[in-house]
Short mmCIF file of C-alpha atoms in Angstrom, two decimals:
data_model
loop_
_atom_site.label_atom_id
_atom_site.label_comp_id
_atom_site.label_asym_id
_atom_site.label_seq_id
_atom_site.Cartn_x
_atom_site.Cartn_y
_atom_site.Cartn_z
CA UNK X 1 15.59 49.69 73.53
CA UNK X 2 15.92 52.84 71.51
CA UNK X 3 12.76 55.62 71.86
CA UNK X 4 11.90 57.09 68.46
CA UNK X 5 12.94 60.43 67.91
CA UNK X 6 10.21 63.23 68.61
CA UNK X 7 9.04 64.71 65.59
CA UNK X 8 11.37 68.02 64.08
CA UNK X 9 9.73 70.99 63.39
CA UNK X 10 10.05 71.75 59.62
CA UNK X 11 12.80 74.72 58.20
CA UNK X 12 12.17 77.39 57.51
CA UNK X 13 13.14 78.86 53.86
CA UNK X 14 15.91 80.96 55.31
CA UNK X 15 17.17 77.96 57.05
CA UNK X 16 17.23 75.78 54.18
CA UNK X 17 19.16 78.37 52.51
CA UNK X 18 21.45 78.32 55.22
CA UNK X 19 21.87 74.73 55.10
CA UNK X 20 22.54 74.12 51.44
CA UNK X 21 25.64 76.84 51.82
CA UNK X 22 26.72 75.15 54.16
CA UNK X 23 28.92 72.52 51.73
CA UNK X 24 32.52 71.52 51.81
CA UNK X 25 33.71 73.75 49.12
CA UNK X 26 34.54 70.95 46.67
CA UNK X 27 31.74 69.08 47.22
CA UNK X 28 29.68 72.13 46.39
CA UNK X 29 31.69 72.28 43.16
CA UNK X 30 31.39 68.46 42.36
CA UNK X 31 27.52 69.00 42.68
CA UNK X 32 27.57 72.04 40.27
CA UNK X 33 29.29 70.06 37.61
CA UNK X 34 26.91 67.47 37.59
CA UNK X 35 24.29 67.52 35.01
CA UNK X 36 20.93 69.05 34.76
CA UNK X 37 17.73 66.64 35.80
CA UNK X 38 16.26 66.00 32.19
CA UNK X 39 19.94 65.33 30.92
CA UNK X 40 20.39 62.71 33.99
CA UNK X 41 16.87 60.95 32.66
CA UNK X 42 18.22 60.53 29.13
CA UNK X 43 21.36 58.91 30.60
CA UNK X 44 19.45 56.72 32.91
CA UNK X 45 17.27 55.86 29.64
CA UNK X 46 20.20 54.87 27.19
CA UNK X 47 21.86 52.39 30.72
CA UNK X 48 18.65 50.97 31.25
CA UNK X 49 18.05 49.84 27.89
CA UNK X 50 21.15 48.69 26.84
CA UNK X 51 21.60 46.58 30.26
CA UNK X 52 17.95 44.76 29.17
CA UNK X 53 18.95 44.76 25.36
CA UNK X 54 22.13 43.16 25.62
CA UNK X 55 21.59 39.78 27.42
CA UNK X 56 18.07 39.74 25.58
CA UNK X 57 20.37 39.94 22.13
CA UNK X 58 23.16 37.24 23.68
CA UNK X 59 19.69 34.89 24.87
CA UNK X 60 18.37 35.02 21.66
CA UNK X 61 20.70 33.38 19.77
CA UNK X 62 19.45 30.53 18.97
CA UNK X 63 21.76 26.83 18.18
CA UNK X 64 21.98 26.74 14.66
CA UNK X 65 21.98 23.06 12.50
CA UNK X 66 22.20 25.32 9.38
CA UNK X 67 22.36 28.20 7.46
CA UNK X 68 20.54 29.07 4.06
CA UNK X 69 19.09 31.98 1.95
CA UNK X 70 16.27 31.94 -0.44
CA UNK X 71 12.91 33.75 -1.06
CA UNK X 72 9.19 33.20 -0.36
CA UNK X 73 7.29 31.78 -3.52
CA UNK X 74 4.21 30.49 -4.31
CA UNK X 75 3.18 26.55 -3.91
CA UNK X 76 3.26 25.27 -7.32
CA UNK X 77 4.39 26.02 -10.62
CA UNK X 78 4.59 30.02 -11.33
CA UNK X 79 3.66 31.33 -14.76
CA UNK X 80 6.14 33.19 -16.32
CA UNK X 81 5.59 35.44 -18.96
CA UNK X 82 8.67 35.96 -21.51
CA UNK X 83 8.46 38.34 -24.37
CA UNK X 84 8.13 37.02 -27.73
CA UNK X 85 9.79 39.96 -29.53
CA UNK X 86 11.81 43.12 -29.21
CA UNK X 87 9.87 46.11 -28.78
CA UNK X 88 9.62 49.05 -26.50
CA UNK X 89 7.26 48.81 -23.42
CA UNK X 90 4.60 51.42 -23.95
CA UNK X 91 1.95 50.87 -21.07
CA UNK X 92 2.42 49.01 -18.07
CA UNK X 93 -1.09 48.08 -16.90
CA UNK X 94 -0.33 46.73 -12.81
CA UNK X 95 1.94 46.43 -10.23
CA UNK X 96 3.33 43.31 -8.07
CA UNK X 97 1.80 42.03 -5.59
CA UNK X 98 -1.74 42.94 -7.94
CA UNK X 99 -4.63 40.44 -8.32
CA UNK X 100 -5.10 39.46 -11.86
CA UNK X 101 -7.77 38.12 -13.96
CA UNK X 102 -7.42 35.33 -16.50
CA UNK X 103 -7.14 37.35 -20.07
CA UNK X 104 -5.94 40.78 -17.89
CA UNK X 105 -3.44 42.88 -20.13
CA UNK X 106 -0.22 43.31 -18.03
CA UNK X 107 1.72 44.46 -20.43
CA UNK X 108 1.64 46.53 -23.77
CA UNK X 109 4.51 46.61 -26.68
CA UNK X 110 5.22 49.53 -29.36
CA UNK X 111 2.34 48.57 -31.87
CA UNK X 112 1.85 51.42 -34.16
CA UNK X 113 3.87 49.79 -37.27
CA UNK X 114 2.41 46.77 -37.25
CA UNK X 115 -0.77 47.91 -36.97
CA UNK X 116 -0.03 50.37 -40.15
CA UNK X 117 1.05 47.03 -41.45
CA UNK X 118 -2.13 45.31 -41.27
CA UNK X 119 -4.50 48.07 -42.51
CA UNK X 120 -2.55 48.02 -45.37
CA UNK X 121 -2.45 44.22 -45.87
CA UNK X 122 -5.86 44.03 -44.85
CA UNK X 123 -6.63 46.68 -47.56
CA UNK X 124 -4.75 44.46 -49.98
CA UNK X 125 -6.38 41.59 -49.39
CA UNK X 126 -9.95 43.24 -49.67
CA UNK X 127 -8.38 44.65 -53.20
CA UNK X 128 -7.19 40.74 -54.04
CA UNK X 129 -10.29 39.61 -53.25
CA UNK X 130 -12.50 41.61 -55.50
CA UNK X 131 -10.02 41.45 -58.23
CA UNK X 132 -10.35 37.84 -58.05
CA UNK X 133 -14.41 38.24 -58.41
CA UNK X 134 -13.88 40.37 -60.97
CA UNK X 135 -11.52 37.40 -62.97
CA UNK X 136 -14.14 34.79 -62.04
CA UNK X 137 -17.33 36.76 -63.81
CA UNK X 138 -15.10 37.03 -66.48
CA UNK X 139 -13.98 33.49 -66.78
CA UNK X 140 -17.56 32.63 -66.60
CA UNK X 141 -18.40 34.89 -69.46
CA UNK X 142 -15.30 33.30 -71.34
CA UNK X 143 -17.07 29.54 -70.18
CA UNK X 144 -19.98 30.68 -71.53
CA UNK X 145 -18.66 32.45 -74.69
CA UNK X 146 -16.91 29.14 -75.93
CA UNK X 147 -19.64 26.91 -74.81
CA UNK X 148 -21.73 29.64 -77.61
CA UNK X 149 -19.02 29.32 -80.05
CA UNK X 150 -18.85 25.23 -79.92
CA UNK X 151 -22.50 24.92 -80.55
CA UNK X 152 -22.58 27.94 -82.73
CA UNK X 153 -19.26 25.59 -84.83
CA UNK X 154 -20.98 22.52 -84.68
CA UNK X 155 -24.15 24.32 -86.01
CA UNK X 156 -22.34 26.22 -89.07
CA UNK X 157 -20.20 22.66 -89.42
CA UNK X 158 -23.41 20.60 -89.80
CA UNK X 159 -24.60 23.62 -92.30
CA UNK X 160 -21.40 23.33 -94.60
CA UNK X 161 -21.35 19.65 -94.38
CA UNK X 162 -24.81 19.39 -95.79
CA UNK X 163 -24.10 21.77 -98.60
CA UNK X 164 -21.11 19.64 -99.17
CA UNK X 165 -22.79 16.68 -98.96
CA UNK X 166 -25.49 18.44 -101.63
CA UNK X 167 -22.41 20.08 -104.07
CA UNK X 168 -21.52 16.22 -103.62
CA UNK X 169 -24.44 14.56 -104.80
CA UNK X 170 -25.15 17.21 -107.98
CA UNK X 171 -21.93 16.22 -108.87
CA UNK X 172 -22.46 12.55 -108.93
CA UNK X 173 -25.94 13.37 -110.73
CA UNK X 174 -23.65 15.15 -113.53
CA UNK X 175 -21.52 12.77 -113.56
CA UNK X 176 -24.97 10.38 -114.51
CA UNK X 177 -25.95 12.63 -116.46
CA UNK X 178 -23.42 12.90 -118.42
CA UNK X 179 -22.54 9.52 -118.58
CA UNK X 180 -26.04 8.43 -119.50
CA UNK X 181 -26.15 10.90 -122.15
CA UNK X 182 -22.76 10.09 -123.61
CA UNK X 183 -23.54 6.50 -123.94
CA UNK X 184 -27.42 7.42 -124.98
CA UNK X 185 -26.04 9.76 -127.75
CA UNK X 186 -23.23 6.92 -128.64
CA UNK X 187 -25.88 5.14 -129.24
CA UNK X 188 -27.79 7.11 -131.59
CA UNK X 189 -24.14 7.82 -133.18
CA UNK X 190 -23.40 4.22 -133.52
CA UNK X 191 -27.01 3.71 -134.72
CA UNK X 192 -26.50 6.18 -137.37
CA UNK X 193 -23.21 4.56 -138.76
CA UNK X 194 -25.01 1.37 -138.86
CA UNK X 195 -27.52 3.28 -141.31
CA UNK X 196 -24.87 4.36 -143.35
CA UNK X 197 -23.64 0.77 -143.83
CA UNK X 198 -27.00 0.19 -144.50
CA UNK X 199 -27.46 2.50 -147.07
CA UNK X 200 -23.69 2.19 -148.68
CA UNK X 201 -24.92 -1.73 -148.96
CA UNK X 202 -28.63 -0.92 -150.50
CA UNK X 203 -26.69 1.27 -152.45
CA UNK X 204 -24.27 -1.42 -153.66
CA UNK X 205 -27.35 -3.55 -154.23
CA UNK X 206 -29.17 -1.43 -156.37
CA UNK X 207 -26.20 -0.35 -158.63
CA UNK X 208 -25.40 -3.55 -158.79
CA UNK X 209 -29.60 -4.46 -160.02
CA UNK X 210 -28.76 -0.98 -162.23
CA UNK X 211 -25.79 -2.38 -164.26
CA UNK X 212 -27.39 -6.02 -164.51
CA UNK X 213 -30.98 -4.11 -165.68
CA UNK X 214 -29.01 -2.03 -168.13
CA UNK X 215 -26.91 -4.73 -169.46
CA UNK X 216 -30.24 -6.59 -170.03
CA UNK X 217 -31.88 -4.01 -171.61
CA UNK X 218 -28.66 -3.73 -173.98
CA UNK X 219 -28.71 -6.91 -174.87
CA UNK X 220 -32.30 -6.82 -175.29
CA UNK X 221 -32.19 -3.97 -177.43
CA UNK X 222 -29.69 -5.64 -179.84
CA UNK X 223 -32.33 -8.81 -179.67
CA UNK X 224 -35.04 -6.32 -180.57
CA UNK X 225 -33.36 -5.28 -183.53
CA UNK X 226 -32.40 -8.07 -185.02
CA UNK X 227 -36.24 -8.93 -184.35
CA UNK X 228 -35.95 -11.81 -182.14
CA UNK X 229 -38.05 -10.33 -179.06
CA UNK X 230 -41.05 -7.77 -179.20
CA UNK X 231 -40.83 -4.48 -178.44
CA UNK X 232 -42.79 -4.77 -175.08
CA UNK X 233 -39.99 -6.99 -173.65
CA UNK X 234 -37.67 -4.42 -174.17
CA UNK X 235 -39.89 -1.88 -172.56
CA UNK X 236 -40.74 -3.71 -169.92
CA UNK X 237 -36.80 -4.19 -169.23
CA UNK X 238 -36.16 -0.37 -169.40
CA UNK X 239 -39.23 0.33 -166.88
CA UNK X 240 -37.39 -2.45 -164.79
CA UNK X 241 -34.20 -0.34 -164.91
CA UNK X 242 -35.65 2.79 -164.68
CA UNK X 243 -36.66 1.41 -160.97
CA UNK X 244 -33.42 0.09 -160.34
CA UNK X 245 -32.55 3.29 -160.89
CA UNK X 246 -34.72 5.02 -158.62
CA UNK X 247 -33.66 2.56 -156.34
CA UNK X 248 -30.15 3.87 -156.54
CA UNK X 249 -31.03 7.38 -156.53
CA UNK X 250 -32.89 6.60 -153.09
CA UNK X 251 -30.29 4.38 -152.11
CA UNK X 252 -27.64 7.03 -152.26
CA UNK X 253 -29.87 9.82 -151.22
CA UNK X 254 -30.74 7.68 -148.12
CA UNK X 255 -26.77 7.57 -147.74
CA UNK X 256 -26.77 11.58 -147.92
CA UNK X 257 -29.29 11.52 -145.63
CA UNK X 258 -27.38 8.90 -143.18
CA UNK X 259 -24.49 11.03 -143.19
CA UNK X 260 -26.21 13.65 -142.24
CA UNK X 261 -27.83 12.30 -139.32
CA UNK X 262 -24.47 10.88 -138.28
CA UNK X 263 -23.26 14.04 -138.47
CA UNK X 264 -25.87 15.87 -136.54
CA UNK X 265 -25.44 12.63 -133.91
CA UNK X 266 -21.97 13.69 -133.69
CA UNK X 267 -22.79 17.54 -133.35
CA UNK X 268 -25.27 16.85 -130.60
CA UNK X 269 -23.11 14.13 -128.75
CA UNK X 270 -19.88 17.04 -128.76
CA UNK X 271 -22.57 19.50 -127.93
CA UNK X 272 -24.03 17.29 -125.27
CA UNK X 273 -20.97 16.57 -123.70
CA UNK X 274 -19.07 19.43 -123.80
CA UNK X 275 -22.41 20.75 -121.89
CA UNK X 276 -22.59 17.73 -119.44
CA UNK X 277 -18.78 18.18 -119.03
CA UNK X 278 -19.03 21.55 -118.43
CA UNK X 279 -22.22 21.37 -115.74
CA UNK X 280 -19.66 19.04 -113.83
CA UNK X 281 -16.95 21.27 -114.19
CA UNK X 282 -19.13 23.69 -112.29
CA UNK X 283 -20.43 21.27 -109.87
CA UNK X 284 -16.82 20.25 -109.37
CA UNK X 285 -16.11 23.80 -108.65
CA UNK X 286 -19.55 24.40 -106.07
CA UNK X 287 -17.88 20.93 -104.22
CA UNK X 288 -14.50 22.72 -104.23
CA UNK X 289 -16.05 25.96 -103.19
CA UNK X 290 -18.40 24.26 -100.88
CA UNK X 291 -15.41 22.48 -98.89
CA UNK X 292 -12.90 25.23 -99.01
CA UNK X 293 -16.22 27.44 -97.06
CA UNK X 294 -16.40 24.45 -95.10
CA UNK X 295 -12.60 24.33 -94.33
CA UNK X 296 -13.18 27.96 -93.69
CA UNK X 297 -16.22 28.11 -91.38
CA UNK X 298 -14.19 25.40 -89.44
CA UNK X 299 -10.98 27.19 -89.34
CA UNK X 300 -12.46 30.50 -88.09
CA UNK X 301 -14.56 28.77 -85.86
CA UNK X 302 -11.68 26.92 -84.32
CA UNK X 303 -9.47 30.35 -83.93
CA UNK X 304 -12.26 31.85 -82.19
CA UNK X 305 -12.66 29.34 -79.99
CA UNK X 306 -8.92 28.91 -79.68
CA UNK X 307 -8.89 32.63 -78.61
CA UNK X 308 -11.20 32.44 -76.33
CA UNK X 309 -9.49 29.63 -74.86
CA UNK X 310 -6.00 31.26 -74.51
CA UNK X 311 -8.18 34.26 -72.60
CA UNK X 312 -9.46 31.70 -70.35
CA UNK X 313 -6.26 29.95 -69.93
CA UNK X 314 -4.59 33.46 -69.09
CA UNK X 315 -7.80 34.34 -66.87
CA UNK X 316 -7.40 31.26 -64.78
CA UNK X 317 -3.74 31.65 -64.66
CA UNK X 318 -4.74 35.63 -63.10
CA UNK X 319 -7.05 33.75 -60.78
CA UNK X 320 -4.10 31.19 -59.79
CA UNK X 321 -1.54 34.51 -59.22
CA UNK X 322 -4.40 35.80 -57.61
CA UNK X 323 -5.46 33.31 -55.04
CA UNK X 324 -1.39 32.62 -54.56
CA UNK X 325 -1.26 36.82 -53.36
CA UNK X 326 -4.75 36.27 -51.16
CA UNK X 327 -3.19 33.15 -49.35
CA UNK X 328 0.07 35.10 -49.13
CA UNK X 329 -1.86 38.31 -47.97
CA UNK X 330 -3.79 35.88 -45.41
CA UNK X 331 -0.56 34.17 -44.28
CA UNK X 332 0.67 38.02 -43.66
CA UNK X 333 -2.27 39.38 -42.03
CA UNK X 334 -2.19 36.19 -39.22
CA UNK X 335 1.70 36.47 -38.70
CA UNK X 336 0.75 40.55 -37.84
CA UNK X 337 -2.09 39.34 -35.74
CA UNK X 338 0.08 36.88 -34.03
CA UNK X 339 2.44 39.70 -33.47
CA UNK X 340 0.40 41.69 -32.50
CA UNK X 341 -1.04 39.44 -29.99
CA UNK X 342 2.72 38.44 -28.85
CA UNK X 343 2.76 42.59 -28.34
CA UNK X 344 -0.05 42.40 -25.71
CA UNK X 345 0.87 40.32 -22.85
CA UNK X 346 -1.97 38.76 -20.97
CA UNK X 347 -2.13 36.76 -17.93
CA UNK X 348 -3.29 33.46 -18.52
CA UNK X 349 -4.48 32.24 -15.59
CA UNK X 350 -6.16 34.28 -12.51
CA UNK X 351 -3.39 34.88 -9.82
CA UNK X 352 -1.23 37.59 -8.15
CA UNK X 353 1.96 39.14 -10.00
CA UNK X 354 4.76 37.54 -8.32
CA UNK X 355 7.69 39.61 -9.75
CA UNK X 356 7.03 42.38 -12.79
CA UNK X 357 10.61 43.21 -13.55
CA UNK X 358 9.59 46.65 -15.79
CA UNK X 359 8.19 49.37 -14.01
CA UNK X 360 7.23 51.94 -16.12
CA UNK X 361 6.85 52.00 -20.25
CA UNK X 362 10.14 53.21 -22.44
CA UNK X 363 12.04 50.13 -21.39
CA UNK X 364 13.17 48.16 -24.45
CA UNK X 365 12.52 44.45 -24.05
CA UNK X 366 14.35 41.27 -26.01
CA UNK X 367 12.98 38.40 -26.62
CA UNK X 368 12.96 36.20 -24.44
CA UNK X 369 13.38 38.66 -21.16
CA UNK X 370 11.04 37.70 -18.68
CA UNK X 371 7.97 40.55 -18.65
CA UNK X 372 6.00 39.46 -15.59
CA UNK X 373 5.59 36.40 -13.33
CA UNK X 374 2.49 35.05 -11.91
CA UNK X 375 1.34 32.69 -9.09
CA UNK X 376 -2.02 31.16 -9.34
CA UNK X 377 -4.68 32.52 -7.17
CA UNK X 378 -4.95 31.10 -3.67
CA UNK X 379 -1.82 29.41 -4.04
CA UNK X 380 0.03 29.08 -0.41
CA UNK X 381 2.98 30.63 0.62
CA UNK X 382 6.55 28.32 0.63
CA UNK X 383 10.15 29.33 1.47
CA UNK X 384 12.42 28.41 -1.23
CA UNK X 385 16.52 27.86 -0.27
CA UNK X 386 19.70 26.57 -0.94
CA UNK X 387 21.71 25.45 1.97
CA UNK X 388 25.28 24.45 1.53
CA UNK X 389 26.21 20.66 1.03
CA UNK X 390 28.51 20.80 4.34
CA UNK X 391 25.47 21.85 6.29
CA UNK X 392 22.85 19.62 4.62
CA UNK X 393 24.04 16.46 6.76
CA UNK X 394 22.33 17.96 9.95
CA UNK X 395 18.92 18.26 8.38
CA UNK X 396 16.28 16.31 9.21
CA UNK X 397 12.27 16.13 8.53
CA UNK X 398 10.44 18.21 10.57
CA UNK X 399 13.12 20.02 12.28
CA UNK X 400 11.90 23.81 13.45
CA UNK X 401 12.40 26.73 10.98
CA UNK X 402 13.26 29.53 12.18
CA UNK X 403 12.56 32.48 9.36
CA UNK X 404 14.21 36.03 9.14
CA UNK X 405 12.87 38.48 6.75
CA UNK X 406 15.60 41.27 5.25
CA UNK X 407 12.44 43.57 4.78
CA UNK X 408 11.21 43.18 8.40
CA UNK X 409 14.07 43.39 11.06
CA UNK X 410 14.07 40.48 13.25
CA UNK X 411 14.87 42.96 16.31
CA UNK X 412 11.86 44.50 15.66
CA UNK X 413 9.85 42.03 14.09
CA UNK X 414 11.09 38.64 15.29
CA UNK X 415 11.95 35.73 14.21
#
């Protein structure tokens, strides 16, 4: 049985001095080389961690059915939001990964052109507009101008007409007139010939009582001197011719006198008609007169109206070119609203931005280029990826997933 060792004193300074001198001379020199303390505690650092690191890299690979890389997306549809036009981006309103309301603007395009444009058509149109009010109280001035002027023609027609109508009917009364005259005064003319026969055949009568009187009283005389009658049968035969003879006298001074009433029946029938004739001359000429004013009135009545018509015709053809420019100025002033709406995009639902491929304005955009994408609020996370056919075999429902992030180091982060 071995005793423990009684207790050493402890050295003294001057002998531990002595004792570390007193080294082999190359293990003295072996010790010198060796490295400071802090530079030994870095070395032991850098073994100690790679001897844990290394089998805790080789146990963590893990058996592998198969291989595939994708990206995280949203559950359900994504909105994405193309541009409609070219145009420079000039404001750029959030960032990915921001929360977005329903009707947010996300994006802005270069504007300032159109927007010049549709002041201008806007002005237009406001110009169009009361041009075309202006044309429409003047068509209704023209309506009402050559509603005036028919009634005012039918007025003046009905005027004319009746003074036509009354040149008319003084001409028919002349016409009477003048026949009833002619044939009244033919009358009297034919009455007076008749007296003249009359007369011519009294006449006859008593020359022919005159030359049988005087041949009696003749031969009476020649009785009366050879005695065989008295002398009052003689006389009483002259006083017999003597009134045959007044007879005659009055027989051809009642001829005279016939003639001279024919005559003045003749004067006053030419005088009479050529004055009947000649007051239907001149109602002839008030009829002419009367329907050429007629024929007049209506011809100036229709040009007036026929002007008034060709200004309405060309004011409602101004209205038609003018409503054609307001439907065309319309049509413009929507497509500039729709591009100016297709200039601001919006988000159209309430979500997060998923990807928002333009940073910053100045970037020119085509149509068509995608401007932002969107995934609808609350909408869960998946993992989207393509393995390769000669690995899809080996994949089954509900096999583990095991998922490495590029942006988060799976050394660091895990798996």
């Amino acid at each position: 049985m071995n005793l423990p060792s009684p207790l050493k004193p402890p050295l003294t300074q001057q002998e531990i001095l002595v004792k570390e001198n007193d080294w082999f001379y190359g293990t003295e020199e072996l010790l010198e080389a060796l490295p400071k303390a802090w530079t030994r505690s870095i070395l032991y650092l850098i073994v100690t961690f790679a001897a844990v690191t290394i089998p805790w890299t080789m146990l963590a690979q893990v058996d592998e059915t198969g291989r595939a890389i994708g990206r995280i997306e949203p559950q359900g549809a994504t909105q994405t939001l193309d541009s409609a036009v070219t145009g420079s981006i000039t404001s750029v309103n959030v960032s990915e990964g921001a929360t977005v309301k329903a009707g947010q603007v996300l994006v802005e395009l270069e504007s300032d052109v159109l927007r010049t444009e549709l002041q201008q058509a806007q002005t237009k149109l406001e110009g169009l507009i009361n041009r075309q009010g202006q044309l429409d109280l003047l068509k209704n001035q023209v309506m009402l101008a050559i509603n005036i002027q028919e009634q005012q023609n039918q007025s003046q027609a009905l005027e004319k007409l009746a003074q036509v109508n009354q040149a008319r009917q003084n001409l028919d009364s002349k016409r009477s007139a003048l026949n009833l005259q002619k044939w009244e005064k033919l009358a009297q003319i034919e009455q007076a010939t008749q007296n003249i026969k009359s007369t011519h055949i009294s006449h006859r009568l008593a020359t022919s009582r005159l030359s049988r009187d005087m041949a009696e009283v003749g031969r009476y005389r020649l009785l009366l001197k050879e005695g065989a009658i008295p002398q009052t049968k003689v006389v009483e035969l002259e006083k017999t011719a003597e009134d045959s003879q007044r007879l005659q006298e009055e027989a051809k001074s009642e001829i005279q006198q016939a003639k001279l009433r024919l005559k003045e029946q003749l004067s006053s029938y030419e005088s009479i008609m050529n004055q009947a004739q000649s007051d239907v001359e001149q109602a002839k000429l008030r009829l002419e007169e009367e329907l050429s004013s007629y024929q007049s009135v209506l011809q100036a009545g229709k040009l007036t109206l026929l002007k008034n018509q060709e200004q309405l015709k060309d004011l409602q053809s101004q209205i038609t070119t003018v409503k054609s420019e307001i439907g065309q100025t319309q049509s413009q002033i929507t497509a500039f609203k729709l591009q100016l709406q297709q200039r601001v995009v919006r988000s159209p639902i309430d979500g997060t931005v998923f990807a928002l491929p333009i940073k910053k304005p100045g970037v020119v955009v085509q149509p068509g280029q995608m401007i932002a994408q969107l995934a609808p609020k609350n909408a869960p996370l998946i993992l989207r990826a393509r393995i390769p056919s000669q690995q899809s075999g080996f994949i089954k429902v509900g096999m583990p997933v095991k998922v490495k992030f590029d942006a988060y180091p799976f050394q660091e982060y895990g798996v």
